[in-house]
Coordinates of C-alpha atoms in Angstrom, one line a residue:
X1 CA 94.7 71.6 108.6
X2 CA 94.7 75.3 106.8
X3 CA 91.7 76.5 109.0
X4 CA 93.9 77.4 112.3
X5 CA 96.4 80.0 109.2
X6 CA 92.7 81.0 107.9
X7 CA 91.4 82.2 111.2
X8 CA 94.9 84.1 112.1
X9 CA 93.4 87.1 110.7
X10 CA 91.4 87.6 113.7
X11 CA 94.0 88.6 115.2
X12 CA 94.2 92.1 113.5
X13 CA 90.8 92.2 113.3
X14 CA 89.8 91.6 116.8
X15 CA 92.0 94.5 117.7
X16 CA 90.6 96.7 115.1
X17 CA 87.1 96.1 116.2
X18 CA 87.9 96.3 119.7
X19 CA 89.8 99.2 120.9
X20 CA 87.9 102.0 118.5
X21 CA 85.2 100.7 120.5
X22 CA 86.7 100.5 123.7
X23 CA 87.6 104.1 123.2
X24 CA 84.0 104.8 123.2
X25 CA 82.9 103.0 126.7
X26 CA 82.4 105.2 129.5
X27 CA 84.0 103.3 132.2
X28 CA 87.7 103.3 129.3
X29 CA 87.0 107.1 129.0
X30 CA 86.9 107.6 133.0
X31 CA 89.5 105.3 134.0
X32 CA 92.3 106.9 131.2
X33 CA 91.4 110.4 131.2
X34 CA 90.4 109.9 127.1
X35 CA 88.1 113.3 128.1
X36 CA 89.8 114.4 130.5
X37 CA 88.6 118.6 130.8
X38 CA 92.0 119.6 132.0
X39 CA 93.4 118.7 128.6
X40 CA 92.7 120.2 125.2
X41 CA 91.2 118.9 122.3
X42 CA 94.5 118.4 120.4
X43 CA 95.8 116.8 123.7
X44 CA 93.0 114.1 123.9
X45 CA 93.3 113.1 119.9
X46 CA 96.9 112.9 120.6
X47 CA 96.4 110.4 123.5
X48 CA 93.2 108.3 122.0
X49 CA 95.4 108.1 119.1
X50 CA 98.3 106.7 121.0
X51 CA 96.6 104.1 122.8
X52 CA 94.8 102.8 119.5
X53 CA 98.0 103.1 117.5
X54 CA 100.7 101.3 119.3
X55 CA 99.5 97.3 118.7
X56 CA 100.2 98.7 114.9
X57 CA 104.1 99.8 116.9
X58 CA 104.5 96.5 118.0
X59 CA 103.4 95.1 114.4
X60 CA 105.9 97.0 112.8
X61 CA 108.5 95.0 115.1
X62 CA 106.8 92.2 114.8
X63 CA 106.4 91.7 111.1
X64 CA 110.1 92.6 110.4
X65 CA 111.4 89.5 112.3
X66 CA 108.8 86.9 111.2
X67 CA 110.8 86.6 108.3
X68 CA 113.4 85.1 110.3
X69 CA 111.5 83.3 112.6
X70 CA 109.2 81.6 109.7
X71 CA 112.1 80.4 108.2
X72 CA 114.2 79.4 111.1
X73 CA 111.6 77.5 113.0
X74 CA 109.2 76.5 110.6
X75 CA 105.4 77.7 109.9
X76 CA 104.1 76.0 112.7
X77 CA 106.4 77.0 115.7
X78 CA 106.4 80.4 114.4
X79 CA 102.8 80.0 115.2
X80 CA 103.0 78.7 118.6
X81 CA 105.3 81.4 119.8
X82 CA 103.4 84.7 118.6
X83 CA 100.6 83.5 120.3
X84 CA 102.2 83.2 123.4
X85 CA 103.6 86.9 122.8
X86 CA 99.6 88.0 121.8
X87 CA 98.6 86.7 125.3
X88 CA 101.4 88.3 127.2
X89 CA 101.1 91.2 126.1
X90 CA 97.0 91.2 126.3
X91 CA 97.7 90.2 130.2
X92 CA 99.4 93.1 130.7
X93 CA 96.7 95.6 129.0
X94 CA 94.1 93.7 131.0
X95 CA 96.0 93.9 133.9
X96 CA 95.9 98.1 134.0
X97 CA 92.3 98.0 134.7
X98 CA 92.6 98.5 138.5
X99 CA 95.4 101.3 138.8
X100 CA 94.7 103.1 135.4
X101 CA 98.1 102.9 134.5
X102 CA 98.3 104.3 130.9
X103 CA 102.1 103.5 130.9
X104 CA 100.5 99.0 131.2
X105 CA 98.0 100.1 128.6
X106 CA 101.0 101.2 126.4
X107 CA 103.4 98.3 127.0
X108 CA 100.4 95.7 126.9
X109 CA 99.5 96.5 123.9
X110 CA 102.7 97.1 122.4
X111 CA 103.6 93.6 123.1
X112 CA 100.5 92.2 121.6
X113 CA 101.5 94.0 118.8
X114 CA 104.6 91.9 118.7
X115 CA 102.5 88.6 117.6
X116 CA 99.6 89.7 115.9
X117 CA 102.3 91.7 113.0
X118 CA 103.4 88.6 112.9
X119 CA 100.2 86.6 112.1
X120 CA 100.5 88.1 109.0
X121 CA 103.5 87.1 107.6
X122 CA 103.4 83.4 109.0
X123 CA 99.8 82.8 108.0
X124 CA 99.7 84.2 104.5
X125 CA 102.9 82.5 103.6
X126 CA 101.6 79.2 104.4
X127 CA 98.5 79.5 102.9
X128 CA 100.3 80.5 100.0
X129 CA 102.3 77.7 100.1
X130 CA 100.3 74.8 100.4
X131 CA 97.2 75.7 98.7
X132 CA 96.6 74.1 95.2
X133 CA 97.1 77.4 92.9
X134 CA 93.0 76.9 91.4
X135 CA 92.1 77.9 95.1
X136 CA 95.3 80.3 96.2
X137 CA 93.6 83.0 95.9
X138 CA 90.5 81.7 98.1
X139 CA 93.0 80.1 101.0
X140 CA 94.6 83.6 101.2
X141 CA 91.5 85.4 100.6
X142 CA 90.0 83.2 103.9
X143 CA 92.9 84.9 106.1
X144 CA 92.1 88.3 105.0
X145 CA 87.9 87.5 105.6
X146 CA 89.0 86.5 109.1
X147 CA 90.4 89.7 110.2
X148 CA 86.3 90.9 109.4
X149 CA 85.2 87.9 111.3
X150 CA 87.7 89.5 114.1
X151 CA 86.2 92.8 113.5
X152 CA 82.9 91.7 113.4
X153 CA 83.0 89.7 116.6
X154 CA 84.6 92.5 118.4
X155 CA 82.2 95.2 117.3
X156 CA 79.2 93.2 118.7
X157 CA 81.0 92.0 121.9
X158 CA 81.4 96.1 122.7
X159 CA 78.0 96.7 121.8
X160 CA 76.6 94.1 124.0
X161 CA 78.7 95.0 127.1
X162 CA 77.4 98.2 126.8
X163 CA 73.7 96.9 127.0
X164 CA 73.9 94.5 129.3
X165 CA 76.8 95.3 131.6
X166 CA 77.0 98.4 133.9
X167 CA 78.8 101.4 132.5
X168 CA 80.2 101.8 136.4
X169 CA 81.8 98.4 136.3
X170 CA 85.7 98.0 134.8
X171 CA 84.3 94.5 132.9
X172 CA 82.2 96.6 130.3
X173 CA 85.6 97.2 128.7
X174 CA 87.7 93.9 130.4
X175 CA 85.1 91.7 128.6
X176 CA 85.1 91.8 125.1
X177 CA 88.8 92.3 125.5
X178 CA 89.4 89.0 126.6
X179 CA 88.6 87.5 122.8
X180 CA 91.8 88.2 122.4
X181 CA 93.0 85.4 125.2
X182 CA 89.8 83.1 123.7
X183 CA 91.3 83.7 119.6
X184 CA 95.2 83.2 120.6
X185 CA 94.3 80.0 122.5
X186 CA 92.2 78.4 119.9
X187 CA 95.0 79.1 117.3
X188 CA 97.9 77.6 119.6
X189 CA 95.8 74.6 120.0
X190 CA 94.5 74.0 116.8
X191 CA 98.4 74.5 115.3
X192 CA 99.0 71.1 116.9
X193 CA 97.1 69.4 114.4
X194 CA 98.8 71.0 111.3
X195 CA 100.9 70.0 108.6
X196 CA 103.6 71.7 107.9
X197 CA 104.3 73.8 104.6
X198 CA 105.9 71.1 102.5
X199 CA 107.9 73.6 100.6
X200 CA 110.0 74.7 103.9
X201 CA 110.4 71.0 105.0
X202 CA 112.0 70.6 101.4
X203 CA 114.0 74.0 102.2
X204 CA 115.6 72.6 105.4
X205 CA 116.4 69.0 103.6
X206 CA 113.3 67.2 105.2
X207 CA 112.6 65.8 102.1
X208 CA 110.3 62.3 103.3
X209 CA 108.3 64.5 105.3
X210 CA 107.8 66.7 102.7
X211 CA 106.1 64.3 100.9
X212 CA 104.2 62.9 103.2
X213 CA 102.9 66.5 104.5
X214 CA 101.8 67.0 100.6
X215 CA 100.4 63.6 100.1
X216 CA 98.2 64.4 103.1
X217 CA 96.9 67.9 102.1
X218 CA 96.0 66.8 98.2
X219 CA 94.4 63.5 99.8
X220 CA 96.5 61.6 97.1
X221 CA 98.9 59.2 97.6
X222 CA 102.6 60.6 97.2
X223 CA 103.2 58.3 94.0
X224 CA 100.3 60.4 92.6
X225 CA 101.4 62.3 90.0
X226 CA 100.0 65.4 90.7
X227 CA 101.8 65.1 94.1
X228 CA 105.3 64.2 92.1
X229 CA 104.9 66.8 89.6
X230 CA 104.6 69.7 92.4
X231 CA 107.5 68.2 94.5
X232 CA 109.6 67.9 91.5
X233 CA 108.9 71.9 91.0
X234 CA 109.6 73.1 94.4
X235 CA 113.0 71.2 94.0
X236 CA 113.7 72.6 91.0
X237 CA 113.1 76.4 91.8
X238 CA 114.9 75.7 95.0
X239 CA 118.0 74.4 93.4
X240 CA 118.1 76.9 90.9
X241 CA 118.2 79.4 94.0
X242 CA 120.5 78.0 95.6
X243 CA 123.1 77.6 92.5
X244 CA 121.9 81.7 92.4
X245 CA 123.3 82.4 96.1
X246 CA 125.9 79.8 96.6
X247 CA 128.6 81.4 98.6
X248 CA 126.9 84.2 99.8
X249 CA 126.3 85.0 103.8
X250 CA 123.3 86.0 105.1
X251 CA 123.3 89.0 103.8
X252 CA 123.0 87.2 100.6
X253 CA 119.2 87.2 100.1
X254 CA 118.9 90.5 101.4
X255 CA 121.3 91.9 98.7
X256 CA 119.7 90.1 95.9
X257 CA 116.7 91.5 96.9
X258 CA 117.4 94.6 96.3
X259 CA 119.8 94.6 93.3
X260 CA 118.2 92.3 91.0
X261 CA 115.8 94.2 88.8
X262 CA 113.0 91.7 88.8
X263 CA 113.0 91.7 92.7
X264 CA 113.0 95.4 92.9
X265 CA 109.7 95.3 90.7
X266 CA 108.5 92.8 93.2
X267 CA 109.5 95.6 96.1
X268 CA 108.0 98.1 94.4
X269 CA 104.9 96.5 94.5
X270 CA 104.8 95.4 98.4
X271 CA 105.4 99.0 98.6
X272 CA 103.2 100.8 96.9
X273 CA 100.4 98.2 97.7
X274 CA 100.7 99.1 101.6
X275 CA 101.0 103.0 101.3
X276 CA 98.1 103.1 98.7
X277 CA 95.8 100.8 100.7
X278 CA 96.8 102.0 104.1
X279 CA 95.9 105.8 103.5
X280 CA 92.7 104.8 101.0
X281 CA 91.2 105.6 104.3
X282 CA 89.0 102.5 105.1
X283 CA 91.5 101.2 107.6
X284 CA 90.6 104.6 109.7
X285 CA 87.1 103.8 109.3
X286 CA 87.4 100.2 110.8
X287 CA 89.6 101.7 114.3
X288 CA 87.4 104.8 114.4
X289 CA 84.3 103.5 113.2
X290 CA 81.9 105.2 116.2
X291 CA 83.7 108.4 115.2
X292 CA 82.5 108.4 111.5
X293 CA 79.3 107.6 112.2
X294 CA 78.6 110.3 114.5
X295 CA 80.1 112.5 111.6
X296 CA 77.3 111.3 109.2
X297 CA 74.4 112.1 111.7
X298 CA 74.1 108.8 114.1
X299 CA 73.5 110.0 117.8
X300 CA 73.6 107.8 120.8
X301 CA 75.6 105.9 122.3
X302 CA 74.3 102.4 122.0
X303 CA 73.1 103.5 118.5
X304 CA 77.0 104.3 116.9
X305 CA 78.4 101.2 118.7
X306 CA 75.1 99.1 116.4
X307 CA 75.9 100.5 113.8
X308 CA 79.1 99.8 114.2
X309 CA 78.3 96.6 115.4
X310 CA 76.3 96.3 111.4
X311 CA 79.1 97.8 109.7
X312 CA 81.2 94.8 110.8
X313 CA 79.0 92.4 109.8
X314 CA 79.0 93.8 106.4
X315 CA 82.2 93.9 105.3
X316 CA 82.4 90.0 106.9
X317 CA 79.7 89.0 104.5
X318 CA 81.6 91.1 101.6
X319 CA 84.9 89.7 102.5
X320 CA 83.8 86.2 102.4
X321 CA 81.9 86.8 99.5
X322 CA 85.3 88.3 97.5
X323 CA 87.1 85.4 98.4
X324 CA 85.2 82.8 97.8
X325 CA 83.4 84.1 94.5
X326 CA 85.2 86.5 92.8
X327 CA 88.8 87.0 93.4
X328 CA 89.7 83.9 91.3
X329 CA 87.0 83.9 89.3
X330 CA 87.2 87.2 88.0
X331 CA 91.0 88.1 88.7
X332 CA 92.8 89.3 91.3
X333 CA 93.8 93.1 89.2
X334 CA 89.8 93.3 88.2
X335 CA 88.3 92.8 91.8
X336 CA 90.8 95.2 93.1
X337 CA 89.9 97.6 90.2
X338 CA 86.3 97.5 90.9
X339 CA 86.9 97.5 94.6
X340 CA 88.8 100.4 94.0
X341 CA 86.3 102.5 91.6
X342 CA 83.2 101.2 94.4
X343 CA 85.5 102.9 97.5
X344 CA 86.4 105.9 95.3
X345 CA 82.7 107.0 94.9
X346 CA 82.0 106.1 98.4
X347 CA 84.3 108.1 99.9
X348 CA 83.6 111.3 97.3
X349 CA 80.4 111.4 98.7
X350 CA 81.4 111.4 102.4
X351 CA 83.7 113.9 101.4
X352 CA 81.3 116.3 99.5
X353 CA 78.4 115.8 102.2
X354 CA 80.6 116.9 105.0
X355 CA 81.6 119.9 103.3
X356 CA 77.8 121.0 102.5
X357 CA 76.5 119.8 105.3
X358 CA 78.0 122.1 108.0
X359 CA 75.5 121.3 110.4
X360 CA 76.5 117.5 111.3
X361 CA 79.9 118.8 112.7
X362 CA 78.6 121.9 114.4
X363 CA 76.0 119.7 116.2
X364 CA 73.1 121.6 115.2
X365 CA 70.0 119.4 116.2
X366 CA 67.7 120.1 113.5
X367 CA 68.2 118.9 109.6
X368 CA 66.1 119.7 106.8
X369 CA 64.4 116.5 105.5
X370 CA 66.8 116.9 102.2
X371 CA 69.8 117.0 104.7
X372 CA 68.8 113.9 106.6
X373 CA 69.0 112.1 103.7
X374 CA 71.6 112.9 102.8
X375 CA 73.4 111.9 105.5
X376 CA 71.7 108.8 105.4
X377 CA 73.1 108.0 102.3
X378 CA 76.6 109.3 104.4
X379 CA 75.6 106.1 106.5
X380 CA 75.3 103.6 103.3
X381 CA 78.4 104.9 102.0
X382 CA 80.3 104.0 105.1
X383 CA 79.0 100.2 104.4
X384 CA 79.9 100.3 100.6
X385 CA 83.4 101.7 101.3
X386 CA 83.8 98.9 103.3
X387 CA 82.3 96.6 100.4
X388 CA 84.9 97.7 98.0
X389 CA 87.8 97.7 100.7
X390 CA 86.4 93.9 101.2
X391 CA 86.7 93.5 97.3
X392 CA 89.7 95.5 96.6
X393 CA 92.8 96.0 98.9
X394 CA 92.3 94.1 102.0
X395 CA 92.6 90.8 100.2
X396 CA 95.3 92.0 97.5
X397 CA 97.6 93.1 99.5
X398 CA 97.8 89.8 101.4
X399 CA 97.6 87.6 97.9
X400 CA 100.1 89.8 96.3
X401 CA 102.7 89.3 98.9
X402 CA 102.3 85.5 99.6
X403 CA 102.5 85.0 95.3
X404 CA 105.2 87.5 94.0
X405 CA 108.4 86.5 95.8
X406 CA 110.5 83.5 95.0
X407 CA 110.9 80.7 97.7
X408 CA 113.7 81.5 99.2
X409 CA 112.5 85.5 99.2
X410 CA 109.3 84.7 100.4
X411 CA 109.7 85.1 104.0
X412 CA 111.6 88.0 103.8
X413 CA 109.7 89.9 101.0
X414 CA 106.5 89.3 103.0
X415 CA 108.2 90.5 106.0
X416 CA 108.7 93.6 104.3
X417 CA 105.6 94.0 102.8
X418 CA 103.9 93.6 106.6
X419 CA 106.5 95.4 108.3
X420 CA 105.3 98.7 105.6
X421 CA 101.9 97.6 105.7
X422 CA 101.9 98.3 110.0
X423 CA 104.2 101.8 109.5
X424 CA 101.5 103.4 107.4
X425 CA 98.7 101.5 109.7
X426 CA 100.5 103.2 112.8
X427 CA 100.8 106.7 110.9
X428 CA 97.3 106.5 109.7
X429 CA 95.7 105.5 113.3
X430 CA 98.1 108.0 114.9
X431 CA 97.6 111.1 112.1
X432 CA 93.7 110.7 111.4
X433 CA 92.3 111.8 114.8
X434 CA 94.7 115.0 114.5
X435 CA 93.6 115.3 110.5
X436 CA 89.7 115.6 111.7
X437 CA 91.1 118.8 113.6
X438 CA 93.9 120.3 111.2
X439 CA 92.3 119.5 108.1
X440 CA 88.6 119.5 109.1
X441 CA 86.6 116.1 108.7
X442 CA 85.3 116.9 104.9
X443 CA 89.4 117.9 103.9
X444 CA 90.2 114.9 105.5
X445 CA 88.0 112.7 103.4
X446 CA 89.1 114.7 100.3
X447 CA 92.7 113.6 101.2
X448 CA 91.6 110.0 101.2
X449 CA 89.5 109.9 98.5
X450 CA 92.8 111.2 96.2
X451 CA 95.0 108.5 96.9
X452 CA 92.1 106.1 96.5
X453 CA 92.2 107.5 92.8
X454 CA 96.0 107.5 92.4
X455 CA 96.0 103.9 93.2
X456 CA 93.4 103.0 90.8
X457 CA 95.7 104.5 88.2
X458 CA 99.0 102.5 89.4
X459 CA 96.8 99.2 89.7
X460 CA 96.1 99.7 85.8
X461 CA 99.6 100.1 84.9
X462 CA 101.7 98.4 87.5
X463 CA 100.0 95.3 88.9
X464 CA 100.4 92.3 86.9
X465 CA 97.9 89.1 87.0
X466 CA 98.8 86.2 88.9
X467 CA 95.4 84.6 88.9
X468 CA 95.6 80.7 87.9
X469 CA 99.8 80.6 87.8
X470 CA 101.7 78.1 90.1
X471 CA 104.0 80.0 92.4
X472 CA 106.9 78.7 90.4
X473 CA 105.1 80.1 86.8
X474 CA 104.7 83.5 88.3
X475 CA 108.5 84.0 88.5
X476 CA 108.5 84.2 84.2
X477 CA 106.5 87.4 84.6
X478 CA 108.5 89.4 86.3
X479 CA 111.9 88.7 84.0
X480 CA 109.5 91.0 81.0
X481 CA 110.7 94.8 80.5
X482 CA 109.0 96.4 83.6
X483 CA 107.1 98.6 81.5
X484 CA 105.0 95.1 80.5
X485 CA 104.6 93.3 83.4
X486 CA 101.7 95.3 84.7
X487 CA 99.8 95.6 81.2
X488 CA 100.5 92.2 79.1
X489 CA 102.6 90.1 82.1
X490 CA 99.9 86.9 82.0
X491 CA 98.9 87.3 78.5
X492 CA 102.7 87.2 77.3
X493 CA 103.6 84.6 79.4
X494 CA 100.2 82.5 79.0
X495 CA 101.7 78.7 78.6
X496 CA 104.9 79.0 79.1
X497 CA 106.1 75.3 78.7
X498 CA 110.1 74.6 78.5
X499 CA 112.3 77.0 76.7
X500 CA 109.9 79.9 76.1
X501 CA 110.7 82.8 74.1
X502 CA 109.0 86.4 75.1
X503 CA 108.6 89.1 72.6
X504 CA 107.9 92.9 73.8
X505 CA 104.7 94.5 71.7
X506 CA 107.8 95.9 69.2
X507 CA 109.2 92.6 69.1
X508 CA 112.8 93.6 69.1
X509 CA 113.9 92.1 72.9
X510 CA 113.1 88.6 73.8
X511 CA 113.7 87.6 77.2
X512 CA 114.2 83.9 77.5
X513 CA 111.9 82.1 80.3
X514 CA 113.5 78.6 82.0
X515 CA 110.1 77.6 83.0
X516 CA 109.1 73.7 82.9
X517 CA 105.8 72.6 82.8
X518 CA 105.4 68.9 84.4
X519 CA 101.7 68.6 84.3
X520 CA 100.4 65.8 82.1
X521 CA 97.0 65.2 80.6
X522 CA 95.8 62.8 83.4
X523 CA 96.7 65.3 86.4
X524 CA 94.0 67.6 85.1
X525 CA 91.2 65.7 87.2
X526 CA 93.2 64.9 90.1
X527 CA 93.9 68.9 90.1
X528 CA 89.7 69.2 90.2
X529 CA 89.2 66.8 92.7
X530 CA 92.2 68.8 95.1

């Protein structure tokens, strides 16, 4: 059952949606000093920034020991036990609501952060794992939709608690809060009626259950052999690893992820996929969503938490949309291109209409009619930023993660990867509120729309396609010179079968390929019908 991994993106997203919204809620704002007259502006950024940034803290803790708890307890109990972690630490930020204690707010949330970083390590990982490799790409894609579903949810549950219930009552805030309790319950529940990953029950010698788990998610019987070819390649790859590390502690993985040139590749592109995506700027945009649209001329209260409340909406249509349409049918390296390219021009234009138009920021309440439409086009670009985020990064640098790393790596490369992927979340949702001030809203947007370019640039030369490759197959791209396996990586190792020789464009170096190929004509249509 790979819906309860699917909707464990809601966790990030619900938080997302929620507390940039929160921030905005009168009875918050009161009860937490966020506008507090005795402090200065730099004072109250610093604070609004603190209280939004520290679930991406906990994250950061969080995502660096799911690797160990994935692999020690298993997908499924890794499950169980974040969400118990989520809902402690949401009690506790709930809890602060009659005393105003920022100090619970802070803990509460820090906590929480605990679990939620780890929803996406576990989740990904298993999708990863047990998905049929025609539809990786959408199961992975699904987890990354559901943090807009989160979002999305979130951003209307704020806006109607500020229509319908009083802005002198504490539950304007406590209420759409409590998703959080609703989403962590639902996922503990449902994880009771999963299978587990069939590749770590082969990892931890549960061999029988292995193949039942995988008989049940193909809906083929395990002498199928479609279901006996994939076992038979798990086993393989994982005894060719473990002839690799025999003899080493457990330090051993560690080490050889960081000395063997072909995982270093793989590091270097967990790493530069999370500090190109995370300071793109669209991840700002999603916490501090009211906060950009009262840049780009939207006034009102009720109206910036709708719009809001729209812009969610919209990149959960465009997510869904990516990942069930285009991110294996056109490629994962050409929908992040295009994302890319469609975010680019989006933010450019944010940039350049918040450096004419002076008037926005200095609250002047009359525009010219060619001034308000400009900033209404300000307003569409926030929605097709979020478009090509949808398209682009926020599903790649989940996929990527979950496909690039060997086995017995996985857990711990995609710690890695998430543990990054909060750091830059935290500095980004910590620095941007203090950026608006230091480097002026329109500098700031400059800023962001710079490294949105530099990444298209790496993408072109770095990022290799893994669309349509088993898990095993992807592991013959990355023994190419590094200087290929961004460029011609799935065109040079395109049916790879046996003993494969690789020849560079020069031709002079071959790098020999163990990869075995155990499909047979007769799988193909059991393959469609999975």
């Amino acid at each position: 059952m790979r819906p309860v991994f699917g909707i464990m993106g809601a966790a990030r997203g619900i938080d997302e949606g929620l507390i940039g919204t929160t921030a905005t809620l009168d009875p918050f704002i009161a009860k937490f000093g966020l506008k507090d007259p005795s402090k200065s502006k730099h004072e109250q950024a610093d604070l609004l920034s603190n209280i939004t940034s520290m679930v991406q803290l906990g994250s950061i803790l969080g995502a660096l020991i799911a690797f160990y708890l994935t692999d020690k307890l298993g997908r499924l109990w890794a499950t169980r036990q974040l969400c118990l972690i989520w809902v402690v630490g949401i009690a506790i930020f709930l809890a602060a609501a009659p005393s105003g204690s920022i100090g619970m707010v802070y803990a509460g949330r820090f906590i929480a952060g605990i679990g939620i970083g780890q929803t996406t390590v576990v989740a990904p990982t298993y999708l990863a794992e047990t998905a049929p490799r025609a539809i990786r790409g959408l199961c992975v894609g699904a987890f990354s939709g559901a943090v807009y579903l989160g979002i999305m949810l979130a951003y209307f549950a704020s806006w109607g608690s500020s229509i319908h219930i009083s802005d002198k009552s504490q539950a304007q805030w406590l209420v759409p809060n409590s998703m959080h309790l609703m989403f962590a319950g639902i996922i503990f529940v449902l994880s009771f009626f999963a299978k587990e990953s069939p590749r770590w029950l082969i990892k931890v010698g549960r061999h029988e259950d292995a193949a039942k788990g995988l008989s049940q998610l193909r809906n083929l019987p395990i002498e199928h052999p479609y279901v006996q070819s994939e076992i038979i390649d798990i086993n393989d790859q994982l005894n060719r690893e473990r002839e690799a590390t025999m003899g080493t502690s457990w330090l051993g993985p560690v080490r050889e992820l960081f000395t063997i040139r072909s995982n270093l590749y793989r590091i270097m592109l967990s790493v530069m996929s999370q500090v190109l995506a995370q300071w793109s700027g669209a991840n700002s945009i999603t916490i501090y969503a009211p906060e950009y649209f009262a840049m780009m001329g939207t006034t009102g209260q009720n109206e910036k938490l709708f719009a809001t409340a729209i812009f969610g909406l919209v990149k959960f249509i465009s997510s869904m949309l990516c990942a069930f349409f285009l991110v294996d049918y056109i490629g994962r390296k050409r929908a992040l291109s295009s994302g890319i390219i469609l975010q680019l021009f989006a933010m450019l234009y944010m940039a350049l209409f918040l450096v004419i138009d002076t008037s926005v920021s200095d609250d002047v309440p009359h525009q010219s009619p060619s001034q308000k439409r400009a900033a209404q086009g300000a307003i569409v670009m926030i929605y097709f930023s979020g478009f090509g985020w949808a398209l682009g990064w926020n599903s790649i640098q989940y996929l990527l993660n979950s496909e690039i790393y060997p086995l017995r790596l996985r857990a711990l490369g995609g710690s890695i990867a998430m543990t990054l992927h909060f750091a830059n979340q935290y500095g980004n949702s910590k620095a941007v509120p203090l950026m608006f001030i230091g480097m002026t809203t329109g500098g700031t947007m400059f800023f962001f729309s710079a490294i949105t370019a530099i990444g298209l640039v790496w993408v072109w030369f770095f990022l290799p396609e893994t669309t349509g490759k088993s898990l095993e197959a992807i592991d013959a791209i990355f023994e190419l010179p590094w200087y290929l396996i961004g460029r011609k990586g799935k065109e040079m190792t395109e049916g790879v079968g046996g003993l494969a020789e690789v020849l560079d464009h020069d031709g002079e170096k071959t790098v020999e390929l163990e990869m075995r190929d155990k499909r047979v004509e007769n799988v193909e249509g059991a393959e469609t019908k999975v």
